[in-house]
mmCIF file of C-alpha atoms in Angstrom:
data_model
loop_
_atom_site.group_PDB
_atom_site.id
_atom_site.type_symbol
_atom_site.label_atom_id
_atom_site.label_comp_id
_atom_site.label_asym_id
_atom_site.label_seq_id
_atom_site.Cartn_x
_atom_site.Cartn_y
_atom_site.Cartn_z
ATOM 1 C CA MET A 22 -27.152 -6.271 47.593
ATOM 2 C CA HIS A 23 -26.207 -3.680 44.975
ATOM 3 C CA CYS A 24 -27.972 -4.061 41.632
ATOM 4 C CA CYS A 25 -27.303 -2.366 38.306
ATOM 5 C CA THR A 26 -26.862 1.389 38.516
ATOM 6 C CA ARG A 27 -27.957 3.532 35.592
ATOM 7 C CA TYR A 28 -25.773 6.510 34.712
ATOM 8 C CA LEU A 29 -26.313 9.427 32.362
ATOM 9 C CA ILE A 30 -23.029 10.760 30.999
ATOM 10 C CA PHE A 31 -22.355 13.941 29.050
ATOM 11 C CA PHE A 32 -19.392 13.931 26.699
ATOM 12 C CA GLN A 33 -17.522 15.941 24.068
ATOM 13 C CA TYR A 34 -15.662 14.856 20.956
ATOM 14 C CA ILE A 35 -13.906 16.076 17.846
ATOM 15 C CA GLY A 36 -15.771 14.140 15.167
ATOM 16 C CA SER A 37 -13.168 14.257 12.386
ATOM 17 C CA ARG A 38 -11.550 10.903 13.153
ATOM 18 C CA TYR A 39 -14.704 8.950 14.034
ATOM 19 C CA SER A 40 -17.449 7.268 12.047
ATOM 20 C CA GLY A 41 -20.256 9.181 13.720
ATOM 21 C CA ALA A 42 -21.670 8.858 17.217
ATOM 22 C CA VAL A 43 -23.069 5.318 17.089
ATOM 23 C CA LYS A 44 -21.145 2.067 16.850
ATOM 24 C CA VAL A 45 -20.048 0.723 13.470
ATOM 25 C CA PRO A 46 -20.629 -2.801 12.070
ATOM 26 C CA PRO A 47 -18.063 -5.378 13.276
ATOM 27 C CA HIS A 48 -16.470 -5.668 9.814
ATOM 28 C CA GLN A 49 -15.645 -1.930 9.731
ATOM 29 C CA LEU A 50 -12.409 -1.782 11.683
ATOM 30 C CA TRP A 51 -10.627 1.190 10.140
ATOM 31 C CA LYS A 52 -12.791 3.901 11.729
ATOM 32 C CA LYS A 53 -14.880 3.334 14.841
ATOM 33 C CA GLY A 54 -17.833 5.290 16.189
ATOM 34 C CA ILE A 55 -17.844 7.281 19.426
ATOM 35 C CA GLN A 56 -20.056 4.598 20.989
ATOM 36 C CA ASP A 57 -17.437 1.911 20.282
ATOM 37 C CA HIS A 58 -14.782 3.794 22.252
ATOM 38 C CA LEU A 59 -17.111 4.666 25.122
ATOM 39 C CA GLU A 60 -18.249 1.049 25.508
ATOM 40 C CA GLU A 61 -14.619 -0.120 25.467
ATOM 41 C CA ALA A 62 -13.840 2.322 28.285
ATOM 42 C CA ILE A 63 -16.849 1.107 30.305
ATOM 43 C CA ARG A 64 -15.790 -2.550 29.858
ATOM 44 C CA LYS A 65 -12.421 -1.684 31.403
ATOM 45 C CA LEU A 66 -14.293 -0.939 34.621
ATOM 46 C CA LYS A 67 -15.018 -4.698 34.645
ATOM 47 C CA PRO A 68 -18.788 -4.705 35.192
ATOM 48 C CA ILE A 69 -20.539 -8.048 35.521
ATOM 49 C CA ASN A 70 -23.415 -6.985 33.241
ATOM 50 C CA PRO A 71 -23.171 -6.690 29.437
ATOM 51 C CA VAL A 72 -22.216 -3.155 28.357
ATOM 52 C CA SER A 73 -24.730 -1.367 26.145
ATOM 53 C CA LEU A 74 -24.746 2.396 25.653
ATOM 54 C CA SER A 75 -27.824 4.340 24.481
ATOM 55 C CA ILE A 76 -26.790 7.631 22.864
ATOM 56 C CA SER A 77 -29.209 10.558 22.835
ATOM 57 C CA SER A 78 -28.116 12.195 19.568
ATOM 58 C CA ARG A 79 -26.726 10.254 16.617
ATOM 59 C CA THR A 80 -24.368 12.688 14.896
ATOM 60 C CA ASP A 81 -22.825 11.911 11.487
ATOM 61 C CA THR A 82 -19.197 11.288 10.600
ATOM 62 C CA GLY A 83 -17.261 14.545 10.979
ATOM 63 C CA VAL A 84 -19.822 16.284 13.199
ATOM 64 C CA HIS A 85 -18.482 17.484 16.557
ATOM 65 C CA ALA A 86 -20.079 17.687 19.986
ATOM 66 C CA LEU A 87 -19.515 19.996 22.925
ATOM 67 C CA CYS A 88 -22.301 18.137 24.702
ATOM 68 C CA ASN A 89 -23.795 14.800 23.718
ATOM 69 C CA SER A 90 -25.258 12.356 26.223
ATOM 70 C CA ALA A 91 -25.895 8.662 26.765
ATOM 71 C CA HIS A 92 -27.044 6.261 29.459
ATOM 72 C CA PHE A 93 -25.819 2.825 30.471
ATOM 73 C CA ASP A 94 -26.169 0.335 33.310
ATOM 74 C CA LEU A 95 -23.250 -0.823 35.424
ATOM 75 C CA GLN A 96 -23.070 -3.469 38.144
ATOM 76 C CA ARG A 97 -19.772 -3.954 39.925
ATOM 77 C CA ARG A 98 -18.252 -7.257 40.968
ATOM 78 C CA ASP A 99 -18.421 -8.706 44.482
ATOM 79 C CA ASN A 100 -21.403 -6.591 45.466
ATOM 80 C CA LYS A 101 -19.316 -3.411 45.508
ATOM 81 C CA ALA A 102 -21.111 -0.086 45.881
ATOM 82 C CA PRO A 103 -21.750 1.989 42.744
ATOM 83 C CA PHE A 104 -19.125 4.442 41.593
ATOM 84 C CA THR A 105 -19.716 8.055 42.548
ATOM 85 C CA GLU A 106 -20.302 10.320 39.556
ATOM 86 C CA ASP A 107 -16.927 12.074 39.898
ATOM 87 C CA ILE A 108 -14.994 8.812 40.141
ATOM 88 C CA LEU A 109 -16.859 7.420 37.138
ATOM 89 C CA VAL A 110 -15.945 10.474 35.032
ATOM 90 C CA GLU A 111 -12.291 10.250 36.078
ATOM 91 C CA ALA A 112 -12.071 6.513 35.413
ATOM 92 C CA LEU A 113 -13.725 6.658 31.993
ATOM 93 C CA ASN A 114 -11.530 9.548 30.860
ATOM 94 C CA PHE A 115 -8.468 7.590 32.006
ATOM 95 C CA HIS A 116 -9.505 4.579 29.920
ATOM 96 C CA LEU A 117 -10.319 6.751 26.879
ATOM 97 C CA GLY A 118 -6.637 7.633 26.777
ATOM 98 C CA THR A 119 -5.628 9.753 23.802
ATOM 99 C CA GLU A 120 -8.980 9.520 22.021
ATOM 100 C CA GLN A 121 -10.500 12.927 21.215
ATOM 101 C CA ILE A 122 -13.449 12.090 23.456
ATOM 102 C CA ARG A 123 -13.953 13.385 26.987
ATOM 103 C CA ILE A 124 -16.626 12.788 29.612
ATOM 104 C CA THR A 125 -17.584 16.134 31.163
ATOM 105 C CA HIS A 126 -20.001 15.045 33.894
ATOM 106 C CA ALA A 127 -22.319 12.250 34.959
ATOM 107 C CA HIS A 128 -25.557 11.703 36.870
ATOM 108 C CA ARG A 129 -27.022 8.655 38.523
ATOM 109 C CA VAL A 130 -30.558 8.346 37.209
ATOM 110 C CA SER A 131 -33.583 6.118 37.710
ATOM 111 C CA ASN A 132 -33.641 2.710 36.054
ATOM 112 C CA ASN A 133 -36.379 3.778 33.635
ATOM 113 C CA PHE A 134 -34.486 6.866 32.428
ATOM 114 C CA HIS A 135 -33.655 6.965 28.701
ATOM 115 C CA ALA A 136 -31.082 9.431 27.368
ATOM 116 C CA ARG A 137 -32.696 9.745 23.959
ATOM 117 C CA PHE A 138 -36.397 9.815 24.789
ATOM 118 C CA ARG A 139 -36.186 11.933 27.960
ATOM 119 C CA ALA A 140 -34.253 14.714 26.204
ATOM 120 C CA ASP A 141 -36.495 17.766 25.856
ATOM 121 C CA SER A 142 -34.188 19.822 23.629
ATOM 122 C CA ARG A 143 -31.150 19.573 21.385
ATOM 123 C CA THR A 144 -29.126 22.569 20.251
ATOM 124 C CA TYR A 145 -26.821 22.619 17.236
ATOM 125 C CA VAL A 146 -24.491 25.411 16.162
ATOM 126 C CA TYR A 147 -23.081 25.599 12.633
ATOM 127 C CA ARG A 148 -19.916 27.701 12.147
ATOM 128 C CA ILE A 149 -19.148 29.450 8.827
ATOM 129 C CA ALA A 150 -15.891 31.305 8.072
ATOM 130 C CA LEU A 151 -15.884 33.908 5.285
ATOM 131 C CA GLY A 152 -13.188 35.064 2.893
ATOM 132 C CA ILE A 153 -11.244 31.801 3.032
ATOM 133 C CA SER A 154 -9.947 30.708 -0.382
ATOM 134 C CA HIS A 155 -8.097 27.723 1.095
ATOM 135 C CA ARG A 156 -8.409 25.956 4.451
ATOM 136 C CA SER A 157 -4.702 26.531 5.122
ATOM 137 C CA LEU A 158 -5.617 30.171 5.822
ATOM 138 C CA LEU A 159 -7.473 29.095 8.963
ATOM 139 C CA PRO A 160 -5.759 28.874 12.341
ATOM 140 C CA LEU A 161 -5.189 25.283 13.451
ATOM 141 C CA THR A 162 -7.817 25.680 16.162
ATOM 142 C CA ASP A 163 -10.524 26.024 13.501
ATOM 143 C CA HIS A 164 -9.265 23.445 11.011
ATOM 144 C CA ASP A 165 -12.102 21.032 10.166
ATOM 145 C CA MET A 166 -14.312 22.911 12.625
ATOM 146 C CA CYS A 167 -16.078 25.342 10.297
ATOM 147 C CA TRP A 168 -17.345 25.626 6.727
ATOM 148 C CA THR A 169 -15.012 27.881 4.763
ATOM 149 C CA LEU A 170 -16.499 30.097 2.044
ATOM 150 C CA ARG A 171 -14.765 32.340 -0.460
ATOM 151 C CA ASN A 172 -17.529 34.897 -0.005
ATOM 152 C CA THR A 173 -16.411 37.873 2.037
ATOM 153 C CA GLU A 174 -20.016 38.782 2.878
ATOM 154 C CA LEU A 175 -23.413 37.130 3.197
ATOM 155 C CA ASP A 176 -26.824 38.808 3.112
ATOM 156 C CA VAL A 177 -27.482 38.115 6.790
ATOM 157 C CA GLY A 178 -30.784 40.004 6.762
ATOM 158 C CA ALA A 179 -32.168 37.689 4.089
ATOM 159 C CA MET A 180 -30.820 34.665 5.964
ATOM 160 C CA ARG A 181 -32.620 35.758 9.127
ATOM 161 C CA ASN A 182 -35.868 36.295 7.204
ATOM 162 C CA ALA A 183 -35.547 32.811 5.749
ATOM 163 C CA ALA A 184 -34.716 31.311 9.135
ATOM 164 C CA ALA A 185 -37.835 32.894 10.636
ATOM 165 C CA LEU A 186 -39.964 30.962 8.131
ATOM 166 C CA MET A 187 -38.684 27.677 9.571
ATOM 167 C CA VAL A 188 -39.358 28.480 13.229
ATOM 168 C CA GLY A 189 -42.458 26.750 14.588
ATOM 169 C CA THR A 190 -44.144 23.452 13.830
ATOM 170 C CA HIS A 191 -43.797 22.305 10.219
ATOM 171 C CA ASN A 192 -43.520 19.239 8.056
ATOM 172 C CA PHE A 193 -39.745 19.276 7.418
ATOM 173 C CA ASN A 194 -39.768 16.395 4.935
ATOM 174 C CA SER A 195 -38.005 18.588 2.352
ATOM 175 C CA PHE A 196 -35.106 19.081 4.758
ATOM 176 C CA ARG A 197 -34.361 15.469 5.611
ATOM 177 C CA ALA A 198 -32.147 13.114 3.686
ATOM 178 C CA VAL A 199 -33.348 9.667 2.687
ATOM 179 C CA SER A 200 -32.612 7.024 5.325
ATOM 180 C CA SER A 201 -33.725 3.512 6.236
ATOM 181 C CA ASP A 202 -35.882 4.707 9.152
ATOM 182 C CA MET A 203 -37.649 7.355 7.048
ATOM 183 C CA PRO A 204 -41.068 5.595 7.066
ATOM 184 C CA LEU A 205 -40.945 5.235 10.857
ATOM 185 C CA ILE A 206 -40.278 8.846 11.870
ATOM 186 C CA SER A 207 -42.763 11.677 11.499
ATOM 187 C CA PRO A 208 -41.420 14.633 9.490
ATOM 188 C CA VAL A 209 -43.380 17.065 11.663
ATOM 189 C CA LYS A 210 -41.024 18.865 14.040
ATOM 190 C CA THR A 211 -41.176 22.024 16.117
ATOM 191 C CA LEU A 212 -38.159 24.254 15.583
ATOM 192 C CA ASP A 213 -37.861 26.542 18.608
ATOM 193 C CA VAL A 214 -34.805 28.517 17.467
ATOM 194 C CA ALA A 215 -33.245 29.290 14.081
ATOM 195 C CA ASP A 216 -30.839 32.175 14.519
ATOM 196 C CA VAL A 217 -27.914 33.770 12.677
ATOM 197 C CA GLN A 218 -25.361 35.643 14.795
ATOM 198 C CA PRO A 219 -21.722 36.763 14.511
ATOM 199 C CA GLY A 220 -19.173 34.272 15.818
ATOM 200 C CA SER A 221 -15.419 34.232 16.179
ATOM 201 C CA SER A 222 -12.420 32.005 15.620
ATOM 202 C CA PHE A 223 -11.445 29.822 18.568
ATOM 203 C CA SER A 224 -8.117 31.701 18.584
ATOM 204 C CA HIS A 225 -9.356 35.139 17.501
ATOM 205 C CA ALA A 226 -7.457 36.943 20.274
ATOM 206 C CA HIS A 227 -4.143 35.389 19.191
ATOM 207 C CA PHE A 228 -4.359 35.125 15.397
ATOM 208 C CA HIS A 229 -2.659 37.661 13.157
ATOM 209 C CA ARG A 230 -5.793 38.611 11.212
ATOM 210 C CA ASN A 231 -9.529 38.787 11.748
ATOM 211 C CA ILE A 232 -11.679 36.044 10.231
ATOM 212 C CA PRO A 233 -15.351 36.944 9.698
ATOM 213 C CA LEU A 234 -17.315 34.057 11.162
ATOM 214 C CA TRP A 235 -21.037 33.448 11.562
ATOM 215 C CA GLU A 236 -22.879 30.956 13.722
ATOM 216 C CA LEU A 237 -26.247 29.449 12.852
ATOM 217 C CA THR A 238 -28.077 28.093 15.905
ATOM 218 C CA PHE A 239 -30.949 25.611 15.791
ATOM 219 C CA ARG A 240 -32.885 24.211 18.747
ATOM 220 C CA SER A 241 -35.643 21.603 18.769
ATOM 221 C CA ARG A 242 -36.683 18.594 20.800
ATOM 222 C CA SER A 243 -35.424 16.421 17.938
ATOM 223 C CA PHE A 244 -34.284 16.688 14.339
ATOM 224 C CA LEU A 245 -34.635 14.606 11.197
ATOM 225 C CA TYR A 246 -31.691 12.939 9.469
ATOM 226 C CA ARG A 247 -29.365 15.705 8.206
ATOM 227 C CA GLN A 248 -32.056 18.320 8.780
ATOM 228 C CA VAL A 249 -29.674 20.840 10.354
ATOM 229 C CA ARG A 250 -27.112 20.540 7.558
ATOM 230 C CA ARG A 251 -29.822 20.959 4.911
ATOM 231 C CA MET A 252 -31.315 23.980 6.658
ATOM 232 C CA THR A 253 -27.835 25.479 6.959
ATOM 233 C CA GLY A 254 -27.059 24.886 3.283
ATOM 234 C CA ALA A 255 -30.323 26.517 2.245
ATOM 235 C CA LEU A 256 -29.769 29.551 4.491
ATOM 236 C CA VAL A 257 -26.233 30.019 3.160
ATOM 237 C CA ALA A 258 -27.578 29.844 -0.407
ATOM 238 C CA VAL A 259 -30.022 32.605 0.544
ATOM 239 C CA GLY A 260 -27.117 34.618 1.967
ATOM 240 C CA GLN A 261 -25.162 34.112 -1.263
ATOM 241 C CA GLY A 262 -28.121 35.150 -3.389
ATOM 242 C CA THR A 263 -28.431 31.821 -5.223
ATOM 243 C CA LEU A 264 -31.708 31.009 -3.458
ATOM 244 C CA SER A 265 -34.421 33.537 -2.639
ATOM 245 C CA VAL A 266 -36.490 33.638 0.517
ATOM 246 C CA PRO A 267 -39.684 32.773 -1.447
ATOM 247 C CA GLN A 268 -37.859 29.824 -3.030
ATOM 248 C CA LEU A 269 -36.854 28.528 0.409
ATOM 249 C CA LYS A 270 -40.482 28.858 1.497
ATOM 250 C CA ASP A 271 -41.531 26.835 -1.558
ATOM 251 C CA ILE A 272 -39.039 24.095 -0.649
ATOM 252 C CA LEU A 273 -40.397 23.943 2.915
ATOM 253 C CA GLU A 274 -44.008 23.824 1.752
ATOM 254 C CA ALA A 275 -43.286 21.125 -0.854
ATOM 255 C CA GLN A 276 -42.835 18.607 2.008
ATOM 256 C CA ASP A 277 -40.804 16.417 -0.328
ATOM 257 C CA SER A 278 -37.162 15.431 0.209
ATOM 258 C CA LEU A 279 -36.706 15.448 -3.588
ATOM 259 C CA ALA A 280 -37.604 19.160 -3.648
ATOM 260 C CA PHE A 281 -34.358 20.024 -1.886
ATOM 261 C CA PRO A 282 -31.743 21.169 -4.452
ATOM 262 C CA GLN A 283 -28.872 18.765 -5.016
ATOM 263 C CA GLY A 284 -25.470 19.802 -3.674
ATOM 264 C CA LEU A 285 -26.895 22.282 -1.173
ATOM 265 C CA THR A 286 -26.322 20.301 2.029
ATOM 266 C CA ALA A 287 -23.698 21.907 4.276
ATOM 267 C CA PRO A 288 -20.612 19.764 5.046
ATOM 268 C CA ALA A 289 -20.442 17.898 8.340
ATOM 269 C CA HIS A 290 -17.290 19.469 9.769
ATOM 270 C CA GLY A 291 -18.850 22.856 10.584
ATOM 271 C CA LEU A 292 -21.553 21.389 12.798
ATOM 272 C CA PHE A 293 -21.474 21.153 16.621
ATOM 273 C CA LEU A 294 -24.006 19.578 18.944
ATOM 274 C CA THR A 295 -23.753 22.046 21.828
ATOM 275 C CA ARG A 296 -26.447 20.981 24.275
ATOM 276 C CA VAL A 297 -28.838 18.155 25.117
ATOM 277 C CA GLY A 298 -31.405 19.373 27.625
ATOM 278 C CA TYR A 299 -33.324 17.465 30.303
ATOM 279 C CA ARG A 300 -35.824 18.429 32.969
ATOM 280 C CA ASP A 301 -34.185 18.901 36.363
ATOM 281 C CA ALA A 302 -36.607 16.377 37.851
ATOM 282 C CA ASP A 303 -35.303 13.664 35.503
ATOM 283 C CA LEU A 304 -31.750 14.199 36.745
ATOM 284 C CA GLN A 305 -32.578 13.905 40.444
ATOM 285 C CA PHE A 306 -31.666 10.695 42.229
ATOM 286 C CA SER A 307 -31.606 9.856 45.922
ATOM 287 C CA GLN A 308 -28.065 8.768 46.712
ATOM 288 C CA PRO A 309 -27.463 5.748 48.962
ATOM 289 C CA THR A 310 -25.906 6.596 52.318
ATOM 290 C CA SER A 311 -22.720 4.591 51.685
ATOM 291 C CA GLU A 312 -20.591 4.560 48.552
ATOM 292 C CA GLU A 313 -17.054 3.662 47.676
ATOM 293 C CA HIS A 314 -14.882 6.518 46.527
ATOM 294 C CA LEU A 315 -12.152 4.687 44.680
ATOM 295 C CA PRO A 316 -12.735 2.207 41.843
ATOM 296 C CA SER A 317 -11.207 -1.217 42.163
ATOM 297 C CA THR A 318 -10.586 -2.406 38.622
#
């Protein structure tokens, strides 16, 4: 007899039209979360078990993902064999229809696997376009996918010096926004990467003018609520000369969310979750010898 099969899926989305990654309360019908749409697609596979998705990284409204992940259990009717990974990806993408959400790949995993707690790294990239007085000057491919600044230059050297101060293990309480789970989550995090490098428009080879664009990359096992957007806002302020490197150090060492200057948080639409990492051993699963290759829904 075939029991529930646990799958880990990786997926992408354009966050502009969704209310963040996790599901919204039942009374909020005008804008659903990514989780709502994914669970609807899974239900269309007609499993006999209740559908419940556990998402690894809970991005805010407007934040995009090139790679987020989640796990769920699925048991098919009439003792049918589990879907193969490729068939599952194809079926879910079919049921997602025109939503700006796509499953990229899937793994069968052990029944004790957890997408959120087994993740050993998360990487975010924040995109900043310079010399843009109005968003209409951007190519359509970058609309709502970067933070536009009027500045034509940033002091990148100072930004890198400031970023280096944040690498390592610190109490990042100053860089998290107030949330309901604040008392439950330790503010001590280890930031493995904080980097500032040149980027480019998604259509740079086909647009009529060059757009200076920078990418800020952050990698850690986990982040606090809005930590990446606050770190980005502070680094940009350093690049603009409105915040000094010693002042940023003072904010970090204050270990107080109220020490973070008001209005400095970077907007959501420039942020991309680009990778959720797992150990190879956690993604290995011994496949049964017999599986169906076409879903019967």
